[in-house]
Short mmCIF file of C-alpha atoms in Angstrom, two decimals:
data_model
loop_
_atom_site.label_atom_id
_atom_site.label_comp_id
_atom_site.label_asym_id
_atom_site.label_seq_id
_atom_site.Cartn_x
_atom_site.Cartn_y
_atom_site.Cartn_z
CA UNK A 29 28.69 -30.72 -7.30
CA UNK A 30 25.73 -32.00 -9.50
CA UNK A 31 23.35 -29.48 -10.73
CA UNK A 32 20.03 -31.06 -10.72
CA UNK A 33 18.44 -30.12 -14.09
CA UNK A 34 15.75 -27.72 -13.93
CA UNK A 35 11.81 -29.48 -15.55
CA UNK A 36 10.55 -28.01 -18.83
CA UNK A 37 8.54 -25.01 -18.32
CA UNK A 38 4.57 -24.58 -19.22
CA UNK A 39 3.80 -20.78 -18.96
CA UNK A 40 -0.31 -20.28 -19.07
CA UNK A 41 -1.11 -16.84 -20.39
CA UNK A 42 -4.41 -15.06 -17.92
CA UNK A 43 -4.03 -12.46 -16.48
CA UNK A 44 -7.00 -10.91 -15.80
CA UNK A 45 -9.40 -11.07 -12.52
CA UNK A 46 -10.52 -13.31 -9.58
CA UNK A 47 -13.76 -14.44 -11.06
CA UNK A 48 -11.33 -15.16 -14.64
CA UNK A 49 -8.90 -17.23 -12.53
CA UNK A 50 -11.68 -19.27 -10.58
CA UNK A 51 -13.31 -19.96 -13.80
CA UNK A 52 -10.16 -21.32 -15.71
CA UNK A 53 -9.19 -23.41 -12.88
CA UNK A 54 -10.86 -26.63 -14.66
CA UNK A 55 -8.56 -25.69 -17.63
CA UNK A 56 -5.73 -25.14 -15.26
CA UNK A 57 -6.00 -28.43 -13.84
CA UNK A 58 -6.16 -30.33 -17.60
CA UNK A 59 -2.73 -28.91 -18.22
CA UNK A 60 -1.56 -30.23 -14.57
CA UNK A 61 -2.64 -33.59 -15.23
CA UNK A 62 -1.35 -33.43 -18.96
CA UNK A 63 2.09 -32.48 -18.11
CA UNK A 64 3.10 -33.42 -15.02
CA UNK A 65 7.10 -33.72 -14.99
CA UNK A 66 6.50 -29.82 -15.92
CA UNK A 67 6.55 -26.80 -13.81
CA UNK A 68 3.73 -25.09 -14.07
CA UNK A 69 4.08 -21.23 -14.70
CA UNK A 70 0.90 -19.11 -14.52
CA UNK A 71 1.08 -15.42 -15.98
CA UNK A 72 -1.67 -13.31 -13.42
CA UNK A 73 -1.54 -10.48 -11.36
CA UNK A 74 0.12 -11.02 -8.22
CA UNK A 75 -2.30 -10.47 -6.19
CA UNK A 76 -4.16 -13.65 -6.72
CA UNK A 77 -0.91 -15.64 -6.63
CA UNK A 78 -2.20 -17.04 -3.26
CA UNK A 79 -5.14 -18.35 -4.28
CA UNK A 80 -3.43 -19.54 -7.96
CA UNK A 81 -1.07 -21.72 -6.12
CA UNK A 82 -3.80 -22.96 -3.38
CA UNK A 83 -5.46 -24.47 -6.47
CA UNK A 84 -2.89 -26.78 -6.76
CA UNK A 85 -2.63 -26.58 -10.75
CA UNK A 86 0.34 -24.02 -10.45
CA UNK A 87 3.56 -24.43 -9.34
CA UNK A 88 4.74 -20.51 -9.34
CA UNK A 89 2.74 -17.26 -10.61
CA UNK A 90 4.65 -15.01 -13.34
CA UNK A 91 3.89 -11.37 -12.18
CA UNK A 92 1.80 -10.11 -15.33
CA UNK A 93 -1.13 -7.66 -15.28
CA UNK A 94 -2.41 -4.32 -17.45
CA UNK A 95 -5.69 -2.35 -16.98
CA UNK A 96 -9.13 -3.69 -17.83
CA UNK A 97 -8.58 -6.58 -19.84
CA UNK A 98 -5.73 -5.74 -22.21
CA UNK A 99 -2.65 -7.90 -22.56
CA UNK A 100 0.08 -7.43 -20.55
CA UNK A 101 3.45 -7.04 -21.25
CA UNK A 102 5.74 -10.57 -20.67
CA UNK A 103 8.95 -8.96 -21.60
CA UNK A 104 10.12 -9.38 -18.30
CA UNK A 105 10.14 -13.16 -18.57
CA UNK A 106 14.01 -14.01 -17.62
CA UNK A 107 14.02 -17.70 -17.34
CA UNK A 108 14.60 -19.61 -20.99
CA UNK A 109 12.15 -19.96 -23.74
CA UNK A 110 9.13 -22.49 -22.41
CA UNK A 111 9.01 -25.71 -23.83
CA UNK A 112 5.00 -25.16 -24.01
CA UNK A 113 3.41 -22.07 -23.86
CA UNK A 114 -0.63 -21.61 -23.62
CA UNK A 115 -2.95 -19.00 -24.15
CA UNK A 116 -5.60 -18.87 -21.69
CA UNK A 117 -6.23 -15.22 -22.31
CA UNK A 118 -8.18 -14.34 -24.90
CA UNK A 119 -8.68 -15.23 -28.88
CA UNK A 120 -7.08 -12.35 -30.48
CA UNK A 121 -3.56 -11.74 -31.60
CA UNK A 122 -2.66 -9.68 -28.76
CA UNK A 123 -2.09 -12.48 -26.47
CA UNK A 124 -1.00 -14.81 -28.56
CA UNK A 125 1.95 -12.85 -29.97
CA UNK A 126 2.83 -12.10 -26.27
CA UNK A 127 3.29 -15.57 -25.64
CA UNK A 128 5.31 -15.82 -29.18
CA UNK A 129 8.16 -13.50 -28.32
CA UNK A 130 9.09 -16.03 -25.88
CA UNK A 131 9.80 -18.57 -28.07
CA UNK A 132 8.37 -21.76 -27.20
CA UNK A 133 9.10 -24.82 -28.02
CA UNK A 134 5.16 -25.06 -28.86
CA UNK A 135 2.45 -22.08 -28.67
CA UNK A 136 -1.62 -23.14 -28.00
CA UNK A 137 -3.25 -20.58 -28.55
CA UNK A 138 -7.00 -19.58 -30.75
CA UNK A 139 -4.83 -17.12 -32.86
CA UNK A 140 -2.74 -19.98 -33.93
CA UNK A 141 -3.17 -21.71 -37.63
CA UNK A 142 -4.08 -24.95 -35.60
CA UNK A 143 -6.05 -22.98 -33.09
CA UNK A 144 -9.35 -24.95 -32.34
CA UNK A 145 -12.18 -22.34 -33.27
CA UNK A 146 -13.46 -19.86 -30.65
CA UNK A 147 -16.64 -20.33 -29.21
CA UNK A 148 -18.43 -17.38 -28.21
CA UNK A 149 -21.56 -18.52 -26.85
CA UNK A 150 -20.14 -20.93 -24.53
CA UNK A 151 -19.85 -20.89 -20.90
CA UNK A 152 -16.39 -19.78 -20.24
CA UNK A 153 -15.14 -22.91 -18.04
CA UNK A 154 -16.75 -25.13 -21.38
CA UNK A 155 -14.97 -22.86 -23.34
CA UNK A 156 -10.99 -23.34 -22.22
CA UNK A 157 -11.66 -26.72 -21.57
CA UNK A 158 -12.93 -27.31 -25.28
CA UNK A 159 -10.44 -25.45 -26.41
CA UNK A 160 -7.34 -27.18 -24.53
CA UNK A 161 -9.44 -30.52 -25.69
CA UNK A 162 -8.64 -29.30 -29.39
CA UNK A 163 -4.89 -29.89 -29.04
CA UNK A 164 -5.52 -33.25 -27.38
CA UNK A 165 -5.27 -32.21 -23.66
CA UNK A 166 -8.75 -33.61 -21.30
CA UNK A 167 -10.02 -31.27 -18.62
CA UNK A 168 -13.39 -31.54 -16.39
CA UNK A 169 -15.47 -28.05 -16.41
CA UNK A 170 -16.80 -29.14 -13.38
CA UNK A 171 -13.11 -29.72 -11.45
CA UNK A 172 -13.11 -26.00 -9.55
CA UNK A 173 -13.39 -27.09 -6.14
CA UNK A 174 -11.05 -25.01 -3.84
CA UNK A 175 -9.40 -26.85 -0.47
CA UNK A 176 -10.56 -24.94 2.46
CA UNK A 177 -8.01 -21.99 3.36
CA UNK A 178 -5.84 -22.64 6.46
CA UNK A 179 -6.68 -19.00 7.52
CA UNK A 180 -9.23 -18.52 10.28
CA UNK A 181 -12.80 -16.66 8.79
CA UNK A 182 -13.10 -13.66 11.03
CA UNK A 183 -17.12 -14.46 11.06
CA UNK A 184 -17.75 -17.84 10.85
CA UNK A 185 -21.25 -18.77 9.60
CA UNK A 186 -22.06 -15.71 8.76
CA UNK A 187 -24.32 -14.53 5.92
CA UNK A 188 -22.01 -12.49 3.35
CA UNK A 189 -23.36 -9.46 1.51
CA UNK A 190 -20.85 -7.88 -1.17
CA UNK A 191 -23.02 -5.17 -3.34
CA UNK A 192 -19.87 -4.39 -5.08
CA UNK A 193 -18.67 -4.63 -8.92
CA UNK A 194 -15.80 -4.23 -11.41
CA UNK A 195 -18.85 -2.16 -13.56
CA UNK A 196 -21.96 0.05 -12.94
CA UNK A 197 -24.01 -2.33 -15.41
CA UNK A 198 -23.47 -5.04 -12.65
CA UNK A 199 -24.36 -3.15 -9.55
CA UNK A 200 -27.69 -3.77 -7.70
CA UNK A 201 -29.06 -0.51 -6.66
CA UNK A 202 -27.37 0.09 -3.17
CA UNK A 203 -31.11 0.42 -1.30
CA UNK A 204 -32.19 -2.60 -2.87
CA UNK A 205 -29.23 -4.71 -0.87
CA UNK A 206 -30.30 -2.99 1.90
CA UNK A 207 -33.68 -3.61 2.53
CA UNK A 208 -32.63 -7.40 1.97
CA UNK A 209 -30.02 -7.03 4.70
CA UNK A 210 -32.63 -5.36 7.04
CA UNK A 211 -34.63 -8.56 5.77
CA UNK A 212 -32.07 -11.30 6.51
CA UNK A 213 -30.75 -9.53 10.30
CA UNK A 214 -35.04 -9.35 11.09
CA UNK A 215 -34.70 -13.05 10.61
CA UNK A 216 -31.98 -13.66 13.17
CA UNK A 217 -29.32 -13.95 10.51
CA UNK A 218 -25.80 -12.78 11.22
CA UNK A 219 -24.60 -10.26 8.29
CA UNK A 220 -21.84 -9.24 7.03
CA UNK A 221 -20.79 -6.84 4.30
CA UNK A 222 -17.83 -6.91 2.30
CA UNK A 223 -16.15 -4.71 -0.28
CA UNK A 224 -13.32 -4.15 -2.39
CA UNK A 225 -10.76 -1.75 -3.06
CA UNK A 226 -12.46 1.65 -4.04
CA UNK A 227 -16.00 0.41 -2.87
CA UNK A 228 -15.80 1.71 0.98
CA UNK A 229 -18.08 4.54 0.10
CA UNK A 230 -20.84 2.30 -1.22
CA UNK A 231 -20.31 -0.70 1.34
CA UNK A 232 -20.93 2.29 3.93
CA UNK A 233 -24.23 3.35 1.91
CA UNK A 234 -25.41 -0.01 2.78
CA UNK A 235 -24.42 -0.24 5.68
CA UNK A 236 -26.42 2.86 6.82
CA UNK A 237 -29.08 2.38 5.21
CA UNK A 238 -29.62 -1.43 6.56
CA UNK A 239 -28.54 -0.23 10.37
CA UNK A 240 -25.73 -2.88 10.01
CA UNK A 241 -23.08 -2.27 12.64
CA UNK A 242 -19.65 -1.33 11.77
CA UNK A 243 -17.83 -4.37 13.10
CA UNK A 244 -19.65 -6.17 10.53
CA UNK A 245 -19.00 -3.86 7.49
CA UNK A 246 -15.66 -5.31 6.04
CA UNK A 247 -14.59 -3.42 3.30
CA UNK A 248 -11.63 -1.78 1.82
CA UNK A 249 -10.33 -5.47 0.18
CA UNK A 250 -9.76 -7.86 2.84
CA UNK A 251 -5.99 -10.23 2.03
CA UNK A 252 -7.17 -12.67 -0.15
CA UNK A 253 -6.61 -15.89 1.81
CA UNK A 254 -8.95 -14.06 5.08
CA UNK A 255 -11.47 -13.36 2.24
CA UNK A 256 -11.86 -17.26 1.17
CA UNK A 257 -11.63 -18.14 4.60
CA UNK A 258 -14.64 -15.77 4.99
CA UNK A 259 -16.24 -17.33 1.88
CA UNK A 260 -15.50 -21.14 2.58
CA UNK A 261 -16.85 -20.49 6.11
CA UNK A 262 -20.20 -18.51 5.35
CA UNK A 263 -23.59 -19.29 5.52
CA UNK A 264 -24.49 -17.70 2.26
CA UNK A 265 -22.96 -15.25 -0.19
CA UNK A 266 -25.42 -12.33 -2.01
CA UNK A 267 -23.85 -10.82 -4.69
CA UNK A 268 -24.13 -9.87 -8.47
CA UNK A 269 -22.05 -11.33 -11.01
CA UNK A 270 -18.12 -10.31 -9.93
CA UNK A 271 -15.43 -12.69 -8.17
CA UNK A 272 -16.67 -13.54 -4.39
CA UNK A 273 -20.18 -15.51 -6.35
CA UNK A 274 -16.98 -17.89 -8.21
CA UNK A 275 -15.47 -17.52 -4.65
CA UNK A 276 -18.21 -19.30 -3.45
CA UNK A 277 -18.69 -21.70 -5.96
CA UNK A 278 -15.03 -22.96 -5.27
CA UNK A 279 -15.80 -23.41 -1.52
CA UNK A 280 -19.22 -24.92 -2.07
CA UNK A 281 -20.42 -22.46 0.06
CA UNK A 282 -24.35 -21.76 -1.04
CA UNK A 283 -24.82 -18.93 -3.12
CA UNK A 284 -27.64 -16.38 -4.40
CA UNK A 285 -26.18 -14.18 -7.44
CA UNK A 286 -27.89 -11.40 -9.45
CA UNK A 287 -27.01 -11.41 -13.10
CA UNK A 288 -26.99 -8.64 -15.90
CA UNK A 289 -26.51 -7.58 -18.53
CA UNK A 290 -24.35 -11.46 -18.79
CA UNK A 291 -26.50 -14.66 -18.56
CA UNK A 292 -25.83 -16.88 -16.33
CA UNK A 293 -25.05 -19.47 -19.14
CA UNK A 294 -21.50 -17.69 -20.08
CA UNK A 295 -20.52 -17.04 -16.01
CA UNK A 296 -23.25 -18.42 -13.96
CA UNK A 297 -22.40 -21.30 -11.36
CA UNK A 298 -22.78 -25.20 -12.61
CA UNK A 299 -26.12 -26.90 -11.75
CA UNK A 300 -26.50 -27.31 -7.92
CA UNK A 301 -29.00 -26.52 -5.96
CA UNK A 302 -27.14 -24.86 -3.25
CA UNK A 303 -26.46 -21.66 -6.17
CA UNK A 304 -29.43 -19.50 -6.56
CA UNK A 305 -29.54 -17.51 -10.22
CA UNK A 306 -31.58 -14.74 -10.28
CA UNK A 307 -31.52 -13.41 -14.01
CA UNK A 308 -34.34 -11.78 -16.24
CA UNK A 309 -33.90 -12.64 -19.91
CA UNK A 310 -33.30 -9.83 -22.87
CA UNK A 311 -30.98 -8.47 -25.29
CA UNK A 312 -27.31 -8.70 -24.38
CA UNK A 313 -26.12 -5.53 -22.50
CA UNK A 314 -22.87 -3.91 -21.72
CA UNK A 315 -21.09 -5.68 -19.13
CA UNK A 316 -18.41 -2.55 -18.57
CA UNK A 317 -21.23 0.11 -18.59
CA UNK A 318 -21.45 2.78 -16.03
CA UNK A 319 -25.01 2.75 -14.88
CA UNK A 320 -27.24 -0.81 -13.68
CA UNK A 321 -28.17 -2.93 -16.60
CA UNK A 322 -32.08 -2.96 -17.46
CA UNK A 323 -32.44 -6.84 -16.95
CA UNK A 324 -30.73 -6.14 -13.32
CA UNK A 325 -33.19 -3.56 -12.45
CA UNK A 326 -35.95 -6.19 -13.33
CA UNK A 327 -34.61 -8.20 -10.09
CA UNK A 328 -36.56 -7.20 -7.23
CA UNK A 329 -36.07 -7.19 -3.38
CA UNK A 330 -38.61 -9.59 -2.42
CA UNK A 331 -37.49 -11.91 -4.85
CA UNK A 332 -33.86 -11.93 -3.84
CA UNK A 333 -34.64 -12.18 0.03
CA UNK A 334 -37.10 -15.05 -0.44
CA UNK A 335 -33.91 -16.72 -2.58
CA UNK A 336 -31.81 -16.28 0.27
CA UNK A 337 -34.26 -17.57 2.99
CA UNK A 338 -34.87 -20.33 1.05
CA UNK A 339 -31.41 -21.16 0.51
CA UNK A 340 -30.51 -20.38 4.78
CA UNK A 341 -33.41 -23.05 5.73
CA UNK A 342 -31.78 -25.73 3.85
CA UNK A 343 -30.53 -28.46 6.21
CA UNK A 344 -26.88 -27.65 6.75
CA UNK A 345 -24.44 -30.30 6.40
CA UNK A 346 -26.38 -31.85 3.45
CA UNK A 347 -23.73 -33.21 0.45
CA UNK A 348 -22.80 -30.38 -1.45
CA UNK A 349 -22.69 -31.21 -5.10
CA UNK A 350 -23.16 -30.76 -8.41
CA UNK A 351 -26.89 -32.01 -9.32
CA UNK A 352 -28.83 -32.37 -12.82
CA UNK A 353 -30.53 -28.95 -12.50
CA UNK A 354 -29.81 -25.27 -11.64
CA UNK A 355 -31.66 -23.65 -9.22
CA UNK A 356 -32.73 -20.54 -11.51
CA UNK A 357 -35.41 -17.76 -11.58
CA UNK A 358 -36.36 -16.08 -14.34
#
């Protein structure tokens, strides 16, 4: 029998969070096109392996994850060394020495002696496609476009309302959502509010408060791919600055989302006029802290259901794409 050799390996190095992933797809894609008799090895959590492979950069997902945003551990790695190994992770020497005790053929990485510098004020999909562009490898910040999810939505067209965060300093105040739901079903809009693991207390809040009935309070963490079929197939998506805004992004789906204490220029969505950014200028805050960031606060509820009314009038079925100026309020 004739073994059929086995391609070269690229193992990518981020494993960190849905919005992360979404946001380094551009970068993800520059390495597919830049080595494409390779197989493609992403290092994530395996919970977004789904969505990793649907972006068609990635051939296979490495199971890798640790809490908050440390470095994981790769020592589990069994296949042989990669030829190319890349460090999509971070800047420090955490990461990149991870990747190192792996033995590639070649490391990229910001750590590195030939690492391209680290740019900290930069949006983060201009930042890992600068920095793959340092070592000679061409990627599009604006390629993040997700194909729509074979999985049914279980409420098509409906208005999507996730109050939720990784961290206090990016949560809305829970009444605030509310009063904009109350605003949005007065209007004849069909809501729905989602919610992640650990947030079924405060989806609930919301829920009460708004009068929203329970069929259409889905929280808890719904599988990924029924959550982007939810996204791809919505209406609208409210949120602050977490993982189901990039969701939407991906799925062109039109989008209103709340930043602070981080401007919109590191995370926000690219310039389109179907992405609403409501942000209020200041000093940079924490984006881990416990309690709502000042600038957030600033946001108010008239403000953010006007955005979203605005937005739901639009013509549907206009082309969705990427235009010379943001729609943002300050």
């Amino acid at each position: 029998m004739i073994r059929t050799p086995h391609p070269p390996t690229v193992l990518l190095l981020r494993a960190l969070g849905l919005g992360d992933l979404l946001a380094g797809v551009p970068a993800l894609r520059g390495v597919r096109r830049c080595f494409p008799g390779h197989r493609i090895v992403l290092a994530q959590p395996p919970a977004l392996t789904e969505l990793a492979l649907a972006t068609g950069a990635v051939d296979a997902v490495f199971p890798a994850e640790a809490a908050g945003r440390a470095v994981p551990s790769l020592a589990h790695w069994a296949g042989p060394p990669p030829e190319v190994a890349i460090d999509l992770h971070g800047n420090g020497p955490e990461s990149r020495d991870a990747l190192a005790a792996l033995h590639p053929g070649r490391l990229l990485a910001h750590a590195c002696p030939d690492g391209p510098p680290w740019r900290g004020h930069a949006h983060e999909r201009d930042r890992w496609c600068a920095f793959l562009d340092g070592y000679g490898i061409p990627a599009d910040p604006l390629d993040l476009r997700l194909p729509r999810p074979g999985t049914p939505s279980p409420a098509p067209g409906a208005v999507l309302v996730h109050p939720g965060a990784a961290s206090g300093s990016r949560r809305w105040p829970q009444e605030r959502f509310a009063a904009v739901v109350r605003c949005l079903r007065a209007a004849g809009h069909h809501v729905v509010l989602t919610g992640g693991p650990g947030e079924e207390v405060l989806v609930r809040s919301v829920a009460e408060r708004s009068g929203q009935p329970a069929h259409d309070v889905l929280s808890g963490g719904l599988p990924l791919g029924e959550l982007s079929a939810l996204v791809a197939e919505a209406s609208l998506v409210l949120s602050g600055d977490t993982g189901l805004a990039h969701l939407a992004v991906a799925h062109g789906t039109r989008s209103v989302t709340l930043f602070g204490p981080v401007s919109p220029r590191l995370w926000g969505p690219p310039p389109s006029p179907d992405h609403l950014v409501l942000w209020k200028p200041g000093p940079p805050g924490d984006p881990h802290g416990r309690t709502p960031d000042v600038r957030l606060l600033r946001i108010r509820t008239g403000e953010v259901a006007a955005g979203c009314l605005t937005l739901l009038r639009t013509v549907r079925g206009h082309p969705r794409q990427f235009g010379p100026q943001a729609a943002q309020v300050h």
